[in-house]
Amino acid sequence: MSPLHIEAPLPYEYPSETKEQLEYAELEALDISKLNQEGGKQALAKQVLKFINKNGFFYVVGHGFSEEEVRRQYALCEAFFRLPLEEKLKYECDTAKGDFRGYKPQSTGKLATRDNDERYNIPKFTPEHERPHPQLIRDHWDEIRTFSLKIHNDVLLPLLRLFAYVLEIDEGYLVERHRYEAEGLEYLRYMKYHPRSAEADAQAGNIWAKGHTDYNTLTFLFHQPVAGLQVQTPEGKWKYVRSPRDAIIVNIADALEFLSGGYLKSTVHRVVRPPEDQADKPRLSLIYFARPEANILLKPVSSPLLRRLGLQAETEQFSHDVTAEDWARARIAKDHRFRTGLVDQREKEIIAGVSQKYYD
């Protein structure tokens, strides 16, 4: 048997929670199981309206995922990163062209302070994204596919309907721009941040991932107890994001901010060195990135709510039409240039006159 063929990944055990007293952000929790109850949609919409245009980070509970399902994916994530580097590099993604499908290695040497993680992105299970994968992934293809589709169908789509209802537009408007079978990229990410010495972290300002927004629609982060994720408050303060065991952390990203005319905020976040009682532990993450279909133009919807609030944009933000695919590839490619040392400063303009803000 090949040494790279792993029949059954070892059961995954979560690291211990930190005992340090941290300043956590107060985030709302949306119980999406209420959407199936009479009056549930209206109650959730009222809850959303209280916070969503100020803070795009929130929790989702009542999502239908068991702890066993989530830990199983973490076991596969852990097993993947145990593979030899030369094996993982066979599946390296082409980030220079804005393509995030496959493996991204950790930066080393003088560039190590710019990038402290490695990733494996598993794209949608559609003919467009058929590509080679390590045997480990192939051996567990069906369960990874089931997990990914469950996020799309049972968490993403209900939230998109809810947000459309909040915007007072057709409840199918956003859903119809996120058809799973259509051309475009969504992906499940296995991710591993590597612990560094206190001296190495100090040289990087104790930052593991610099402040940024995500470029997609919604990002879903499953329970991850190693503290380090921080969100920037509207007042500009950094606060930790607690990761409850039964919740998915969700953040609104660029594409949804563009589509909602800026009402739904793409929220700035970063990852910092964990507290000292966790600082020597790898930080695994299980994340799902939902994106609009490739050819969807990032134009603001016409919304009665936005008009009533005086927020309906009268002018286009981009200097020319930009699709979801255009925006994503431009963001990924410019990140690649900085991460790999092709440029020494992060580039501000992304595309069509729209800049990315950086919060270091």
Short mmCIF file of C-alpha atoms in Angstrom, two decimals:
data_model
loop_
_atom_site.label_atom_id
_atom_site.label_comp_id
_atom_site.label_asym_id
_atom_site.label_seq_id
_atom_site.Cartn_x
_atom_site.Cartn_y
_atom_site.Cartn_z
CA MET A 1 0.00 0.00 0.00
CA SER A 2 1.24 3.49 -0.80
CA PRO A 3 2.43 5.37 2.32
CA LEU A 4 0.39 8.34 1.10
CA HIS A 5 -2.89 6.41 1.15
CA ILE A 6 -4.63 7.07 4.46
CA GLU A 7 -7.55 4.72 5.04
CA ALA A 8 -8.98 6.44 8.11
CA PRO A 9 -7.68 9.75 9.48
CA LEU A 10 -7.20 9.77 13.22
CA PRO A 11 -10.16 11.13 15.22
CA TYR A 12 -9.75 14.85 15.72
CA GLU A 13 -9.69 16.38 19.20
CA TYR A 14 -10.13 20.12 19.60
CA PRO A 15 -7.30 21.97 21.38
CA SER A 16 -8.08 23.30 24.84
CA GLU A 17 -9.68 26.72 25.12
CA THR A 18 -7.48 29.55 26.37
CA LYS A 19 -7.73 30.45 30.03
CA GLU A 20 -6.59 34.02 29.39
CA GLN A 21 -9.09 36.85 29.76
CA LEU A 22 -9.55 38.34 26.29
CA GLU A 23 -11.71 41.19 25.07
CA TYR A 24 -14.32 39.61 22.82
CA ALA A 25 -16.65 41.26 20.34
CA GLU A 26 -20.34 41.00 21.14
CA LEU A 27 -21.83 39.24 18.12
CA GLU A 28 -25.43 38.39 17.32
CA ALA A 29 -26.46 34.76 16.80
CA LEU A 30 -29.01 33.99 14.07
CA ASP A 31 -30.90 30.76 14.69
CA ILE A 32 -31.74 29.79 11.12
CA SER A 33 -33.88 26.85 12.26
CA LYS A 34 -36.49 29.54 13.03
CA LEU A 35 -36.90 30.13 9.30
CA ASN A 36 -39.05 26.99 9.26
CA GLN A 37 -41.31 28.32 12.00
CA GLU A 38 -44.29 30.63 11.69
CA GLY A 39 -43.13 34.21 12.13
CA GLY A 40 -39.49 33.09 12.27
CA LYS A 41 -38.41 34.93 9.15
CA GLN A 42 -39.89 38.19 10.36
CA ALA A 43 -38.24 37.82 13.78
CA LEU A 44 -34.84 37.11 12.24
CA ALA A 45 -35.21 40.05 9.83
CA LYS A 46 -35.86 42.36 12.79
CA GLN A 47 -32.74 40.98 14.48
CA VAL A 48 -30.65 41.47 11.34
CA LEU A 49 -31.77 45.08 10.93
CA LYS A 50 -30.43 45.88 14.41
CA PHE A 51 -26.80 45.09 13.60
CA ILE A 52 -26.06 44.19 9.99
CA ASN A 53 -25.10 47.61 8.59
CA LYS A 54 -22.68 48.16 11.48
CA ASN A 55 -21.04 44.76 11.86
CA GLY A 56 -20.83 42.06 9.22
CA PHE A 57 -19.65 39.34 11.64
CA PHE A 58 -22.26 37.16 13.31
CA TYR A 59 -22.96 33.59 14.41
CA VAL A 60 -25.30 31.07 12.84
CA VAL A 61 -26.81 28.41 15.07
CA GLY A 62 -29.54 25.90 14.31
CA HIS A 63 -27.56 25.05 11.16
CA GLY A 64 -28.03 21.28 11.24
CA PHE A 65 -24.35 20.27 11.41
CA SER A 66 -23.42 17.80 14.14
CA GLU A 67 -20.13 18.04 16.02
CA GLU A 68 -19.24 14.65 14.56
CA GLU A 69 -19.59 15.99 10.98
CA VAL A 70 -17.40 19.01 11.72
CA ARG A 71 -14.73 17.05 13.58
CA ARG A 72 -14.59 14.54 10.75
CA GLN A 73 -13.68 17.33 8.34
CA TYR A 74 -11.05 18.57 10.78
CA ALA A 75 -9.62 15.05 10.87
CA LEU A 76 -9.29 15.12 7.08
CA CYS A 77 -7.80 18.61 7.28
CA GLU A 78 -5.19 17.44 9.80
CA ALA A 79 -4.39 14.36 7.73
CA PHE A 80 -3.93 16.43 4.58
CA PHE A 81 -1.33 18.69 6.17
CA ARG A 82 0.60 15.64 7.41
CA LEU A 83 1.25 14.69 3.79
CA PRO A 84 4.82 15.29 2.54
CA LEU A 85 5.36 18.75 1.08
CA GLU A 86 6.43 17.30 -2.27
CA GLU A 87 3.10 15.47 -2.49
CA LYS A 88 1.06 18.58 -1.65
CA LEU A 89 2.99 20.69 -4.15
CA LYS A 90 1.73 18.46 -6.98
CA TYR A 91 -1.63 20.21 -6.49
CA GLU A 92 -0.39 23.80 -6.09
CA CYS A 93 -2.88 26.48 -7.10
CA ASP A 94 -2.09 29.14 -9.69
CA THR A 95 -2.59 32.22 -7.53
CA ALA A 96 -0.57 34.33 -9.99
CA LYS A 97 -3.60 34.02 -12.31
CA GLY A 98 -6.09 34.51 -9.49
CA ASP A 99 -6.94 30.78 -9.23
CA PHE A 100 -7.27 29.51 -5.66
CA ARG A 101 -8.15 25.89 -6.46
CA GLY A 102 -5.70 23.49 -4.86
CA TYR A 103 -2.77 23.86 -2.49
CA LYS A 104 -1.05 27.05 -1.31
CA PRO A 105 2.19 26.45 0.62
CA GLN A 106 3.44 28.44 3.57
CA SER A 107 5.93 31.18 2.75
CA THR A 108 9.44 30.70 4.09
CA GLY A 109 12.71 32.61 4.46
CA LYS A 110 12.57 36.39 4.29
CA LEU A 111 8.94 36.24 3.14
CA ALA A 112 7.78 34.20 6.14
CA THR A 113 6.48 37.28 7.94
CA ARG A 114 4.02 37.91 5.07
CA ASP A 115 2.30 34.54 5.15
CA ASN A 116 2.07 32.07 8.03
CA ASP A 117 -0.33 29.47 6.69
CA GLU A 118 -0.84 26.70 4.18
CA ARG A 119 -4.20 25.92 2.57
CA TYR A 120 -5.99 23.38 0.47
CA ASN A 121 -9.05 24.66 -1.39
CA ILE A 122 -11.57 22.10 -2.66
CA PRO A 123 -13.80 23.75 -5.30
CA LYS A 124 -17.43 23.07 -6.16
CA PHE A 125 -18.22 19.53 -7.22
CA THR A 126 -19.18 20.46 -10.78
CA PRO A 127 -17.66 19.50 -14.16
CA GLU A 128 -16.01 22.93 -14.44
CA HIS A 129 -13.80 22.17 -11.46
CA GLU A 130 -12.77 18.59 -12.18
CA ARG A 131 -9.06 18.38 -11.39
CA PRO A 132 -6.52 16.06 -9.72
CA HIS A 133 -6.58 15.72 -5.93
CA PRO A 134 -4.42 13.78 -3.47
CA GLN A 135 -5.52 10.21 -2.84
CA LEU A 136 -6.55 11.19 0.69
CA ILE A 137 -9.14 13.59 -0.72
CA ARG A 138 -10.27 11.11 -3.38
CA ASP A 139 -10.72 8.40 -0.75
CA HIS A 140 -13.19 10.65 1.11
CA TRP A 141 -14.69 12.42 -1.89
CA ASP A 142 -18.35 11.67 -1.19
CA GLU A 143 -18.34 12.86 2.41
CA ILE A 144 -16.45 16.07 1.53
CA ARG A 145 -18.94 16.68 -1.27
CA THR A 146 -21.90 16.09 1.08
CA PHE A 147 -20.45 18.49 3.64
CA SER A 148 -19.82 21.22 1.04
CA LEU A 149 -23.26 20.94 -0.53
CA LYS A 150 -24.90 21.06 2.89
CA ILE A 151 -23.24 24.41 3.61
CA HIS A 152 -24.38 25.80 0.26
CA ASN A 153 -27.95 24.52 0.38
CA ASP A 154 -28.77 24.58 4.10
CA VAL A 155 -26.85 27.61 5.36
CA LEU A 156 -25.86 29.91 2.48
CA LEU A 157 -29.15 29.90 0.56
CA PRO A 158 -31.40 30.48 3.61
CA LEU A 159 -29.21 33.43 4.65
CA LEU A 160 -29.36 34.90 1.13
CA ARG A 161 -33.17 34.66 1.17
CA LEU A 162 -33.23 36.32 4.58
CA PHE A 163 -30.99 39.17 3.45
CA ALA A 164 -33.13 39.68 0.35
CA TYR A 165 -36.19 39.87 2.59
CA VAL A 166 -34.41 42.46 4.75
CA LEU A 167 -33.58 44.50 1.63
CA GLU A 168 -37.26 44.24 0.61
CA ILE A 169 -36.44 42.70 -2.76
CA ASP A 170 -37.49 39.44 -4.36
CA GLU A 171 -36.38 36.67 -2.00
CA GLY A 172 -34.87 34.76 -4.91
CA TYR A 173 -32.71 37.66 -6.14
CA LEU A 174 -29.48 36.70 -4.36
CA VAL A 175 -30.12 32.97 -4.53
CA GLU A 176 -30.46 33.17 -8.32
CA ARG A 177 -26.96 34.67 -8.44
CA HIS A 178 -25.48 31.78 -6.45
CA ARG A 179 -26.65 28.69 -8.36
CA TYR A 180 -24.36 25.83 -7.44
CA GLU A 181 -24.33 24.27 -10.89
CA ALA A 182 -23.54 27.58 -12.66
CA GLU A 183 -20.06 28.66 -13.69
CA GLY A 184 -18.16 30.15 -10.78
CA LEU A 185 -16.10 29.17 -7.80
CA GLU A 186 -17.03 28.31 -4.24
CA TYR A 187 -14.70 26.22 -2.15
CA LEU A 188 -14.15 24.42 1.12
CA ARG A 189 -10.80 25.31 2.65
CA TYR A 190 -8.59 23.25 4.92
CA MET A 191 -6.15 25.71 6.53
CA LYS A 192 -3.25 25.48 8.95
CA TYR A 193 -1.49 28.37 10.67
CA HIS A 194 1.94 27.34 11.93
CA PRO A 195 3.10 28.41 15.41
CA ARG A 196 6.20 30.58 15.49
CA SER A 197 8.62 31.47 18.25
CA ALA A 198 7.89 34.56 20.31
CA GLU A 199 10.87 36.26 18.67
CA ALA A 200 9.69 35.46 15.13
CA ASP A 201 6.17 36.63 15.92
CA ALA A 202 7.49 39.85 17.45
CA GLN A 203 9.33 40.61 14.20
CA ALA A 204 5.98 40.30 12.40
CA GLY A 205 4.16 42.47 14.94
CA ASN A 206 2.47 39.33 16.33
CA ILE A 207 0.32 39.28 13.18
CA TRP A 208 -0.45 35.95 11.50
CA ALA A 209 -2.80 37.41 8.87
CA LYS A 210 -2.97 41.17 8.29
CA GLY A 211 -6.24 43.05 8.51
CA HIS A 212 -8.37 42.55 5.41
CA THR A 213 -11.84 41.95 4.07
CA ASP A 214 -12.79 38.81 2.16
CA TYR A 215 -13.60 39.15 -1.55
CA ASN A 216 -16.50 36.69 -1.81
CA THR A 217 -20.16 36.75 -0.65
CA LEU A 218 -20.17 35.07 2.75
CA THR A 219 -17.43 33.23 4.63
CA PHE A 220 -18.31 30.40 7.02
CA LEU A 221 -15.82 29.41 9.76
CA PHE A 222 -16.55 26.32 11.81
CA HIS A 223 -15.67 25.96 15.50
CA GLN A 224 -11.99 26.62 16.05
CA PRO A 225 -10.89 27.06 19.70
CA VAL A 226 -7.38 28.49 19.23
CA ALA A 227 -7.93 32.22 19.81
CA GLY A 228 -6.46 34.62 17.29
CA LEU A 229 -9.25 35.81 15.00
CA GLN A 230 -10.06 39.47 15.61
CA VAL A 231 -12.66 41.76 14.10
CA GLN A 232 -12.35 45.52 13.76
CA THR A 233 -15.22 47.36 15.41
CA PRO A 234 -16.87 50.41 13.78
CA GLU A 235 -14.79 52.48 16.23
CA GLY A 236 -11.58 50.99 14.84
CA LYS A 237 -10.80 48.77 17.82
CA TRP A 238 -9.67 45.15 17.47
CA LYS A 239 -11.61 42.56 19.47
CA TYR A 240 -11.35 38.78 19.56
CA VAL A 241 -14.06 36.62 18.01
CA ARG A 242 -15.22 33.87 20.32
CA SER A 243 -15.87 30.51 18.63
CA PRO A 244 -18.81 28.77 20.31
CA ARG A 245 -18.86 25.01 19.82
CA ASP A 246 -22.36 24.94 18.34
CA ALA A 247 -22.00 27.98 16.06
CA ILE A 248 -20.62 28.84 12.65
CA ILE A 249 -18.89 32.22 12.49
CA VAL A 250 -20.12 34.08 9.40
CA ASN A 251 -18.74 37.23 7.88
CA ILE A 252 -20.05 39.33 5.03
CA ALA A 253 -17.52 39.86 2.25
CA ASP A 254 -16.92 42.29 -0.61
CA ALA A 255 -19.25 40.85 -3.24
CA LEU A 256 -22.28 41.05 -0.95
CA GLU A 257 -21.37 44.59 0.07
CA PHE A 258 -21.25 45.60 -3.60
CA LEU A 259 -24.53 43.83 -4.42
CA SER A 260 -26.30 45.42 -1.43
CA GLY A 261 -25.12 48.92 -2.26
CA GLY A 262 -22.84 49.01 0.78
CA TYR A 263 -25.60 48.26 3.29
CA LEU A 264 -24.31 44.79 4.18
CA LYS A 265 -20.79 45.51 5.38
CA SER A 266 -17.71 43.55 4.37
CA THR A 267 -16.01 43.54 7.74
CA VAL A 268 -12.29 43.87 8.43
CA HIS A 269 -10.64 41.04 10.35
CA ARG A 270 -7.18 39.63 11.05
CA VAL A 271 -5.42 36.77 12.84
CA VAL A 272 -2.89 37.43 15.60
CA ARG A 273 -0.55 35.31 17.68
CA PRO A 274 -2.67 33.18 20.06
CA PRO A 275 -2.55 33.64 23.83
CA GLU A 276 0.51 32.15 25.51
CA ASP A 277 -1.32 29.00 26.66
CA GLN A 278 -2.13 28.27 22.98
CA ALA A 279 0.81 29.90 21.19
CA ASP A 280 2.65 26.62 20.58
CA LYS A 281 -0.31 24.95 18.88
CA PRO A 282 -1.07 24.83 15.15
CA ARG A 283 -4.31 26.62 14.32
CA LEU A 284 -6.43 24.51 11.98
CA SER A 285 -9.39 26.13 10.27
CA LEU A 286 -12.32 24.71 8.35
CA ILE A 287 -13.80 27.43 6.14
CA TYR A 288 -16.31 27.67 3.31
CA PHE A 289 -16.14 30.59 0.88
CA ALA A 290 -19.35 31.30 -1.05
CA ARG A 291 -19.08 33.43 -4.19
CA PRO A 292 -21.54 34.73 -6.78
CA GLU A 293 -21.61 33.09 -10.17
CA ALA A 294 -18.65 34.08 -12.34
CA ASN A 295 -20.51 36.43 -14.71
CA ILE A 296 -22.60 38.29 -12.13
CA LEU A 297 -21.98 42.03 -12.33
CA LEU A 298 -21.21 43.61 -8.98
CA LYS A 299 -23.92 46.24 -9.28
CA PRO A 300 -26.09 47.39 -6.35
CA VAL A 301 -29.62 46.08 -6.22
CA SER A 302 -32.54 48.51 -6.37
CA SER A 303 -33.95 48.25 -2.86
CA PRO A 304 -36.91 50.01 -1.22
CA LEU A 305 -35.07 49.79 2.10
CA LEU A 306 -31.97 51.51 0.71
CA ARG A 307 -34.08 54.23 -0.93
CA ARG A 308 -35.94 54.86 2.29
CA LEU A 309 -32.64 55.14 4.19
CA GLY A 310 -31.13 57.39 1.52
CA LEU A 311 -28.47 54.78 0.76
CA GLN A 312 -29.44 53.83 -2.78
CA ALA A 313 -26.33 54.54 -4.86
CA GLU A 314 -26.91 56.89 -7.80
CA THR A 315 -23.47 56.32 -9.36
CA GLU A 316 -21.48 53.20 -10.10
CA GLN A 317 -18.59 52.41 -7.76
CA PHE A 318 -16.51 50.81 -10.53
CA SER A 319 -15.27 52.77 -13.55
CA HIS A 320 -16.48 49.93 -15.80
CA ASP A 321 -18.46 46.73 -15.39
CA VAL A 322 -16.78 44.25 -13.06
CA THR A 323 -17.95 40.68 -12.54
CA ALA A 324 -17.60 38.60 -9.40
CA GLU A 325 -14.91 36.58 -11.19
CA ASP A 326 -13.02 39.74 -12.21
CA TRP A 327 -12.98 41.02 -8.64
CA ALA A 328 -11.93 37.71 -7.07
CA ARG A 329 -9.12 37.03 -9.53
CA ALA A 330 -7.77 40.56 -9.19
CA ARG A 331 -7.74 40.31 -5.38
CA ILE A 332 -6.07 36.89 -5.39
CA ALA A 333 -3.43 37.85 -7.98
CA LYS A 334 -2.44 41.03 -6.13
CA ASP A 335 -2.21 39.12 -2.86
CA HIS A 336 0.04 36.60 -4.67
CA ARG A 337 2.42 39.33 -5.81
CA PHE A 338 2.91 40.61 -2.28
CA ARG A 339 3.08 37.17 -0.64
CA THR A 340 5.72 35.91 -3.07
CA GLY A 341 7.85 39.06 -2.98
CA LEU A 342 7.14 40.30 -6.51
CA VAL A 343 6.18 43.62 -4.93
CA ASP A 344 7.31 45.02 -1.58
CA GLN A 345 4.18 47.03 -0.83
CA ARG A 346 0.61 45.79 -1.00
CA GLU A 347 -1.11 47.22 -4.05
CA LYS A 348 -4.10 49.42 -3.28
CA GLU A 349 -6.11 49.60 -6.49
CA ILE A 350 -7.66 46.23 -7.27
CA ILE A 351 -9.65 46.87 -10.46
CA ALA A 352 -11.70 49.58 -12.21
CA GLY A 353 -10.68 52.32 -9.81
CA VAL A 354 -11.77 50.46 -6.66
CA SER A 355 -9.15 50.02 -3.95
CA GLN A 356 -8.70 47.49 -1.23
CA LYS A 357 -8.21 48.93 2.23
CA TYR A 358 -5.47 47.48 4.41
CA TYR A 359 -5.46 47.52 8.19
CA ASP A 360 -2.06 46.47 9.49
#
